[in-house]
Amino acid sequence: GEDVEQSLFLSVREGDSSVINCTYTDSSSTYLYWYKQEPGAGLQLLTYIFSNMDMKQDQRLTVLLNKKDKHLSLRIADTQTGDSAIYFCAEKGGYNKLIFGAGTRLAVHP
Amino acid sequence: DAGVIQSPRHEVTEMGQEVTLRCKPISGHNSLFWYRQTMMRGLELLIYFNNNVPIDDSGMPEDRFSAKMPNASFSTLKIQPSEPRDSAVYFCASSPQGQGYQPQHFGDGTRLSIL
């Protein structure tokens, strides 16, 4: 069945890079997404990658996709305190349904 | 562009009362999703609609929960009677229909507390 797994916590020092990892099960997924949730807010689409791509870069964000291993990662360069949030990985299921991971809580400390 | 609009933002009520949560999806979006988020269970998909028709309600926890989408611009999630374990943040999301890049756009959620 469809399943998305993420580690639950990540703590980094301000200015370092953060890498959030995700594994998924559906090899037919065409799009994979990263969402960010700040405290008290809804989920905000951060970035996405199409399944025929290996990498996508968007300013401080780099998404890497390894289709063979069904592994997705989100790298945040020069992590800032404003990046502290929960990050959700999601793969596309049927009827535009998204299968979400449990979310990785990123804590940025000085 | 207006995003997904949910109301109320916060609701506090006593157990046994009926609770109605409302959602206005983004204009032109054909799919609508209701989620519940708690610390214990994370983000759970409750039900989703495609062109106003419920497609899968297997995530609805029990018969006390019901959802409707009378038209393309409005949906409700109702809990009757409410219980303290229903306390959570409820999100509504919408997306365009299609095979390609169709991300879901989330509302700010309704924080529900049942006393």
PDB file of C-alpha atoms in Angstrom:
ATOM      1  CA  GLY A   1       0.000   0.000   0.000  1.00  0.00           C
ATOM      2  CA  GLU A   2       0.909   3.646  -0.041  1.00  0.00           C
ATOM      3  CA  ASP A   3       3.100   4.840   2.789  1.00  0.00           C
ATOM      4  CA  VAL A   4       5.444   7.758   3.382  1.00  0.00           C
ATOM      5  CA  GLU A   5       7.995   7.748   6.186  1.00  0.00           C
ATOM      6  CA  GLN A   6      10.056  10.539   7.696  1.00  0.00           C
ATOM      7  CA  SER A   7      12.217  10.956  10.741  1.00  0.00           C
ATOM      8  CA  LEU A   8      10.374  12.929  13.409  1.00  0.00           C
ATOM      9  CA  PHE A   9      12.970  15.423  14.635  1.00  0.00           C
ATOM     10  CA  LEU A  10      15.975  17.329  13.376  1.00  0.00           C
ATOM     11  CA  SER A  11      18.003  19.905  15.270  1.00  0.00           C
ATOM     12  CA  VAL A  12      20.536  22.128  13.522  1.00  0.00           C
ATOM     13  CA  ARG A  13      22.627  25.167  14.301  1.00  0.00           C
ATOM     14  CA  GLU A  14      21.753  28.441  12.620  1.00  0.00           C
ATOM     15  CA  GLY A  15      23.764  28.845   9.417  1.00  0.00           C
ATOM     16  CA  ASP A  16      24.279  25.114   8.905  1.00  0.00           C
ATOM     17  CA  SER A  17      22.525  23.040   6.258  1.00  0.00           C
ATOM     18  CA  SER A  18      19.493  20.928   7.139  1.00  0.00           C
ATOM     19  CA  VAL A  19      18.666  17.699   5.358  1.00  0.00           C
ATOM     20  CA  ILE A  20      15.236  16.169   5.824  1.00  0.00           C
ATOM     21  CA  ASN A  21      14.751  12.679   4.455  1.00  0.00           C
ATOM     22  CA  CYS A  22      11.675  10.827   3.271  1.00  0.00           C
ATOM     23  CA  THR A  23      10.928   7.410   1.817  1.00  0.00           C
ATOM     24  CA  TYR A  24       7.820   6.503  -0.139  1.00  0.00           C
ATOM     25  CA  THR A  25       6.382   3.279  -1.481  1.00  0.00           C
ATOM     26  CA  ASP A  26       4.432   4.027  -4.657  1.00  0.00           C
ATOM     27  CA  SER A  27       6.863   3.839  -7.561  1.00  0.00           C
ATOM     28  CA  SER A  28       4.218   5.233  -9.911  1.00  0.00           C
ATOM     29  CA  SER A  29       4.054   8.571  -8.080  1.00  0.00           C
ATOM     30  CA  THR A  30       4.491  11.329 -10.622  1.00  0.00           C
ATOM     31  CA  TYR A  31       4.911  14.257  -8.265  1.00  0.00           C
ATOM     32  CA  LEU A  32       6.382  14.492  -4.802  1.00  0.00           C
ATOM     33  CA  TYR A  33       5.857  17.508  -2.600  1.00  0.00           C
ATOM     34  CA  TRP A  34       7.328  19.220   0.414  1.00  0.00           C
ATOM     35  CA  TYR A  35       5.049  21.229   2.665  1.00  0.00           C
ATOM     36  CA  LYS A  36       5.996  23.479   5.586  1.00  0.00           C
ATOM     37  CA  GLN A  37       3.821  24.058   8.641  1.00  0.00           C
ATOM     38  CA  GLU A  38       4.640  26.888  10.986  1.00  0.00           C
ATOM     39  CA  PRO A  39       3.136  26.975  14.491  1.00  0.00           C
ATOM     40  CA  GLY A  40      -0.581  27.717  14.446  1.00  0.00           C
ATOM     41  CA  ALA A  41      -0.784  27.737  10.667  1.00  0.00           C
ATOM     42  CA  GLY A  42      -1.862  25.458   7.852  1.00  0.00           C
ATOM     43  CA  LEU A  43       0.411  23.525   5.538  1.00  0.00           C
ATOM     44  CA  GLN A  44       2.126  25.659   2.948  1.00  0.00           C
ATOM     45  CA  LEU A  45       3.460  24.201  -0.290  1.00  0.00           C
ATOM     46  CA  LEU A  46       7.218  24.679  -0.231  1.00  0.00           C
ATOM     47  CA  THR A  47       8.424  22.913  -3.362  1.00  0.00           C
ATOM     48  CA  TYR A  48       7.852  19.850  -5.493  1.00  0.00           C
ATOM     49  CA  ILE A  49       9.692  17.570  -7.880  1.00  0.00           C
ATOM     50  CA  PHE A  50       8.503  15.662 -10.902  1.00  0.00           C
ATOM     51  CA  SER A  51       9.421  12.007 -10.972  1.00  0.00           C
ATOM     52  CA  ASN A  52      11.580  12.287 -14.102  1.00  0.00           C
ATOM     53  CA  MET A  53      13.918  14.699 -12.299  1.00  0.00           C
ATOM     54  CA  ASP A  54      16.802  13.844  -9.995  1.00  0.00           C
ATOM     55  CA  MET A  55      17.252  17.265  -8.496  1.00  0.00           C
ATOM     56  CA  LYS A  56      15.506  20.571  -8.244  1.00  0.00           C
ATOM     57  CA  GLN A  57      16.966  23.743  -6.769  1.00  0.00           C
ATOM     58  CA  ASP A  58      15.014  26.772  -5.651  1.00  0.00           C
ATOM     59  CA  GLN A  59      17.079  29.416  -3.840  1.00  0.00           C
ATOM     60  CA  ARG A  60      18.118  27.860  -0.512  1.00  0.00           C
ATOM     61  CA  LEU A  61      16.129  24.692  -1.150  1.00  0.00           C
ATOM     62  CA  THR A  62      17.438  21.613  -2.957  1.00  0.00           C
ATOM     63  CA  VAL A  63      15.265  18.558  -3.531  1.00  0.00           C
ATOM     64  CA  LEU A  64      16.946  15.273  -4.412  1.00  0.00           C
ATOM     65  CA  LEU A  65      15.028  12.283  -5.731  1.00  0.00           C
ATOM     66  CA  ASN A  66      16.346   8.733  -5.917  1.00  0.00           C
ATOM     67  CA  LYS A  67      13.615   6.788  -7.702  1.00  0.00           C
ATOM     68  CA  LYS A  68      15.419   3.483  -7.435  1.00  0.00           C
ATOM     69  CA  ASP A  69      15.483   3.686  -3.640  1.00  0.00           C
ATOM     70  CA  LYS A  70      12.218   5.688  -3.430  1.00  0.00           C
ATOM     71  CA  HIS A  71      14.040   8.274  -1.381  1.00  0.00           C
ATOM     72  CA  LEU A  72      13.386  11.992  -1.337  1.00  0.00           C
ATOM     73  CA  SER A  73      15.320  14.641   0.534  1.00  0.00           C
ATOM     74  CA  LEU A  74      15.003  18.348   1.187  1.00  0.00           C
ATOM     75  CA  ARG A  75      18.138  20.327   1.856  1.00  0.00           C
ATOM     76  CA  ILE A  76      17.896  23.821   3.313  1.00  0.00           C
ATOM     77  CA  ALA A  77      21.099  25.795   2.969  1.00  0.00           C
ATOM     78  CA  ASP A  78      22.094  28.422   5.550  1.00  0.00           C
ATOM     79  CA  THR A  79      19.261  27.416   7.873  1.00  0.00           C
ATOM     80  CA  GLN A  80      17.675  30.346   9.722  1.00  0.00           C
ATOM     81  CA  THR A  81      15.491  30.496  12.830  1.00  0.00           C
ATOM     82  CA  GLY A  82      12.557  31.283  10.559  1.00  0.00           C
ATOM     83  CA  ASP A  83      12.965  27.823   9.035  1.00  0.00           C
ATOM     84  CA  SER A  84      11.893  26.217  12.320  1.00  0.00           C
ATOM     85  CA  ALA A  85       8.707  24.364  11.440  1.00  0.00           C
ATOM     86  CA  ILE A  86       7.313  20.935  10.653  1.00  0.00           C
ATOM     87  CA  TYR A  87       8.148  19.690   7.153  1.00  0.00           C
ATOM     88  CA  PHE A  88       5.892  17.167   5.451  1.00  0.00           C
ATOM     89  CA  CYS A  89       6.814  15.001   2.528  1.00  0.00           C
ATOM     90  CA  ALA A  90       3.883  13.863   0.324  1.00  0.00           C
ATOM     91  CA  GLU A  91       3.385  11.680  -2.707  1.00  0.00           C
ATOM     92  CA  LYS A  92       0.471  11.926  -5.091  1.00  0.00           C
ATOM     93  CA  GLY A  93      -2.134   9.192  -4.915  1.00  0.00           C
ATOM     94  CA  GLY A  94      -5.353   8.716  -6.851  1.00  0.00           C
ATOM     95  CA  TYR A  95      -7.942  11.504  -7.342  1.00  0.00           C
ATOM     96  CA  ASN A  96      -5.355  14.144  -6.428  1.00  0.00           C
ATOM     97  CA  LYS A  97      -5.150  12.586  -2.990  1.00  0.00           C
ATOM     98  CA  LEU A  98      -1.812  13.196  -1.239  1.00  0.00           C
ATOM     99  CA  ILE A  99      -0.190  10.648   1.024  1.00  0.00           C
ATOM    100  CA  PHE A 100       1.613  12.562   3.767  1.00  0.00           C
ATOM    101  CA  GLY A 101       4.418  11.515   6.021  1.00  0.00           C
ATOM    102  CA  ALA A 102       4.208  12.144   9.757  1.00  0.00           C
ATOM    103  CA  GLY A 103       6.257  15.316   9.422  1.00  0.00           C
ATOM    104  CA  THR A 104       9.780  16.232  10.567  1.00  0.00           C
ATOM    105  CA  ARG A 105      10.033  18.893  13.244  1.00  0.00           C
ATOM    106  CA  LEU A 106      13.027  21.096  12.471  1.00  0.00           C
ATOM    107  CA  ALA A 107      14.486  23.062  15.377  1.00  0.00           C
ATOM    108  CA  VAL A 108      17.083  25.717  14.607  1.00  0.00           C
ATOM    109  CA  HIS A 109      19.235  26.881  17.488  1.00  0.00           C
ATOM    110  CA  PRO A 110      21.807  29.671  17.710  1.00  0.00           C
TER     111      PRO A 110
ATOM    112  CA  ASP B   1      -6.205  35.314  -5.148  1.00  0.00           C
ATOM    113  CA  ALA B   2      -8.115  34.247  -2.060  1.00  0.00           C
ATOM    114  CA  GLY B   3      -6.880  31.000  -0.619  1.00  0.00           C
ATOM    115  CA  VAL B   4      -8.923  28.288   1.058  1.00  0.00           C
ATOM    116  CA  ILE B   5     -11.083  29.932   3.689  1.00  0.00           C
ATOM    117  CA  GLN B   6     -12.121  28.107   6.826  1.00  0.00           C
ATOM    118  CA  SER B   7     -14.403  29.215   9.602  1.00  0.00           C
ATOM    119  CA  PRO B   8     -14.429  29.507  12.478  1.00  0.00           C
ATOM    120  CA  ARG B   9     -10.713  29.750  13.288  1.00  0.00           C
ATOM    121  CA  HIS B  10     -11.334  28.627  16.840  1.00  0.00           C
ATOM    122  CA  GLU B  11     -14.251  26.797  18.429  1.00  0.00           C
ATOM    123  CA  VAL B  12     -14.677  25.882  22.057  1.00  0.00           C
ATOM    124  CA  THR B  13     -17.797  24.006  23.034  1.00  0.00           C
ATOM    125  CA  GLU B  14     -19.064  21.507  25.551  1.00  0.00           C
ATOM    126  CA  MET B  15     -19.297  17.821  24.822  1.00  0.00           C
ATOM    127  CA  GLY B  16     -22.569  16.721  23.349  1.00  0.00           C
ATOM    128  CA  GLN B  17     -22.991  19.880  21.308  1.00  0.00           C
ATOM    129  CA  GLU B  18     -23.152  19.898  17.529  1.00  0.00           C
ATOM    130  CA  VAL B  19     -20.143  21.421  15.802  1.00  0.00           C
ATOM    131  CA  THR B  20     -20.109  22.632  12.196  1.00  0.00           C
ATOM    132  CA  LEU B  21     -16.901  23.544  10.436  1.00  0.00           C
ATOM    133  CA  ARG B  22     -16.999  25.404   7.132  1.00  0.00           C
ATOM    134  CA  CYS B  23     -14.759  25.596   4.129  1.00  0.00           C
ATOM    135  CA  LYS B  24     -14.682  27.639   0.961  1.00  0.00           C
ATOM    136  CA  PRO B  25     -12.255  26.142  -1.570  1.00  0.00           C
ATOM    137  CA  ILE B  26     -10.269  28.111  -4.116  1.00  0.00           C
ATOM    138  CA  SER B  27     -12.469  29.036  -7.055  1.00  0.00           C
ATOM    139  CA  GLY B  28     -12.061  26.578  -9.921  1.00  0.00           C
ATOM    140  CA  HIS B  29     -10.670  23.768  -7.777  1.00  0.00           C
ATOM    141  CA  ASN B  30     -12.537  20.495  -8.262  1.00  0.00           C
ATOM    142  CA  SER B  31     -11.194  18.479  -5.357  1.00  0.00           C
ATOM    143  CA  LEU B  32     -11.742  19.188  -1.661  1.00  0.00           C
ATOM    144  CA  PHE B  33     -10.191  17.436   1.301  1.00  0.00           C
ATOM    145  CA  TRP B  34     -10.873  17.452   5.041  1.00  0.00           C
ATOM    146  CA  TYR B  35      -8.007  16.570   7.410  1.00  0.00           C
ATOM    147  CA  ARG B  36      -7.648  16.311  11.161  1.00  0.00           C
ATOM    148  CA  GLN B  37      -4.348  16.957  12.935  1.00  0.00           C
ATOM    149  CA  THR B  38      -3.484  15.891  16.481  1.00  0.00           C
ATOM    150  CA  MET B  39      -0.221  15.366  18.314  1.00  0.00           C
ATOM    151  CA  MET B  40      -0.962  11.681  18.761  1.00  0.00           C
ATOM    152  CA  ARG B  41      -2.137  10.775  15.263  1.00  0.00           C
ATOM    153  CA  GLY B  42      -0.554  13.452  13.105  1.00  0.00           C
ATOM    154  CA  LEU B  43      -2.341  14.496   9.921  1.00  0.00           C
ATOM    155  CA  GLU B  44      -5.270  12.248   8.995  1.00  0.00           C
ATOM    156  CA  LEU B  45      -7.351  12.445   5.818  1.00  0.00           C
ATOM    157  CA  LEU B  46     -11.006  12.234   6.814  1.00  0.00           C
ATOM    158  CA  ILE B  47     -12.865  12.541   3.515  1.00  0.00           C
ATOM    159  CA  TYR B  48     -12.423  13.972   0.058  1.00  0.00           C
ATOM    160  CA  PHE B  49     -14.726  15.161  -2.694  1.00  0.00           C
ATOM    161  CA  ASN B  50     -14.291  15.344  -6.421  1.00  0.00           C
ATOM    162  CA  ASN B  51     -16.730  17.602  -8.289  1.00  0.00           C
ATOM    163  CA  ASN B  52     -18.851  17.817  -5.118  1.00  0.00           C
ATOM    164  CA  VAL B  53     -19.179  14.022  -4.864  1.00  0.00           C
ATOM    165  CA  PRO B  54     -17.654  12.197  -1.873  1.00  0.00           C
ATOM    166  CA  ILE B  55     -15.036   9.805  -3.203  1.00  0.00           C
ATOM    167  CA  ASP B  56     -13.627   8.236  -0.064  1.00  0.00           C
ATOM    168  CA  ASP B  57     -14.890   8.701   3.475  1.00  0.00           C
ATOM    169  CA  SER B  58     -13.013   5.792   4.981  1.00  0.00           C
ATOM    170  CA  GLY B  59     -11.052   8.181   7.181  1.00  0.00           C
ATOM    171  CA  MET B  60     -14.148   9.482   8.952  1.00  0.00           C
ATOM    172  CA  PRO B  61     -13.732   8.190  12.503  1.00  0.00           C
ATOM    173  CA  GLU B  62     -17.336   7.283  13.231  1.00  0.00           C
ATOM    174  CA  ASP B  63     -20.944   8.030  12.438  1.00  0.00           C
ATOM    175  CA  ARG B  64     -20.862  11.167  14.544  1.00  0.00           C
ATOM    176  CA  PHE B  65     -18.890  12.764  11.720  1.00  0.00           C
ATOM    177  CA  SER B  66     -20.516  13.812   8.462  1.00  0.00           C
ATOM    178  CA  ALA B  67     -19.432  16.014   5.573  1.00  0.00           C
ATOM    179  CA  LYS B  68     -21.302  17.647   2.730  1.00  0.00           C
ATOM    180  CA  MET B  69     -20.451  19.632  -0.334  1.00  0.00           C
ATOM    181  CA  PRO B  70     -23.686  21.142  -1.643  1.00  0.00           C
ATOM    182  CA  ASN B  71     -21.916  23.152  -4.329  1.00  0.00           C
ATOM    183  CA  ALA B  72     -18.475  23.823  -5.735  1.00  0.00           C
ATOM    184  CA  SER B  73     -17.776  26.713  -3.381  1.00  0.00           C
ATOM    185  CA  PHE B  74     -18.782  25.365   0.006  1.00  0.00           C
ATOM    186  CA  SER B  75     -18.313  22.356   2.233  1.00  0.00           C
ATOM    187  CA  THR B  76     -19.133  21.528   5.843  1.00  0.00           C
ATOM    188  CA  LEU B  77     -17.830  19.016   8.332  1.00  0.00           C
ATOM    189  CA  LYS B  78     -20.241  18.283  11.142  1.00  0.00           C
ATOM    190  CA  ILE B  79     -19.715  16.471  14.429  1.00  0.00           C
ATOM    191  CA  GLN B  80     -22.832  15.489  16.351  1.00  0.00           C
ATOM    192  CA  PRO B  81     -22.602  14.843  19.239  1.00  0.00           C
ATOM    193  CA  SER B  82     -19.101  16.106  19.920  1.00  0.00           C
ATOM    194  CA  GLU B  83     -16.743  14.433  22.389  1.00  0.00           C
ATOM    195  CA  PRO B  84     -13.509  15.633  24.060  1.00  0.00           C
ATOM    196  CA  ARG B  85     -11.445  13.246  21.894  1.00  0.00           C
ATOM    197  CA  ASP B  86     -12.599  15.185  18.831  1.00  0.00           C
ATOM    198  CA  SER B  87     -10.420  18.095  19.958  1.00  0.00           C
ATOM    199  CA  ALA B  88      -7.954  18.748  17.141  1.00  0.00           C
ATOM    200  CA  VAL B  89      -7.112  21.136  14.352  1.00  0.00           C
ATOM    201  CA  TYR B  90      -9.256  20.486  11.294  1.00  0.00           C
ATOM    202  CA  PHE B  91      -7.914  21.519   7.908  1.00  0.00           C
ATOM    203  CA  CYS B  92      -9.636  21.880   4.603  1.00  0.00           C
ATOM    204  CA  ALA B  93      -7.631  21.760   1.360  1.00  0.00           C
ATOM    205  CA  SER B  94      -8.514  22.067  -2.302  1.00  0.00           C
ATOM    206  CA  SER B  95      -6.786  21.287  -5.559  1.00  0.00           C
ATOM    207  CA  PRO B  96      -7.485  21.484  -9.276  1.00  0.00           C
ATOM    208  CA  GLN B  97      -8.385  18.256 -10.994  1.00  0.00           C
ATOM    209  CA  GLY B  98      -5.954  16.622 -13.376  1.00  0.00           C
ATOM    210  CA  GLN B  99      -3.116  14.211 -13.925  1.00  0.00           C
ATOM    211  CA  GLY B 100      -0.253  16.643 -13.693  1.00  0.00           C
ATOM    212  CA  TYR B 101       1.035  19.055 -11.119  1.00  0.00           C
ATOM    213  CA  GLN B 102      -1.970  19.554  -8.856  1.00  0.00           C
ATOM    214  CA  PRO B 103      -0.851  20.434  -5.331  1.00  0.00           C
ATOM    215  CA  GLN B 104      -3.293  20.832  -2.508  1.00  0.00           C
ATOM    216  CA  HIS B 105      -3.741  24.269  -1.004  1.00  0.00           C
ATOM    217  CA  PHE B 106      -4.586  24.328   2.687  1.00  0.00           C
ATOM    218  CA  GLY B 107      -6.686  26.668   4.763  1.00  0.00           C
ATOM    219  CA  ASP B 108      -5.462  27.979   8.108  1.00  0.00           C
ATOM    220  CA  GLY B 109      -7.518  25.382   9.978  1.00  0.00           C
ATOM    221  CA  THR B 110     -10.135  25.368  12.704  1.00  0.00           C
ATOM    222  CA  ARG B 111      -8.814  24.702  16.190  1.00  0.00           C
ATOM    223  CA  LEU B 112     -11.560  22.762  17.954  1.00  0.00           C
ATOM    224  CA  SER B 113     -11.674  22.217  21.681  1.00  0.00           C
ATOM    225  CA  ILE B 114     -14.409  20.057  23.204  1.00  0.00           C
ATOM    226  CA  LEU B 115     -14.685  20.450  26.956  1.00  0.00           C
TER     227      LEU B 115
END
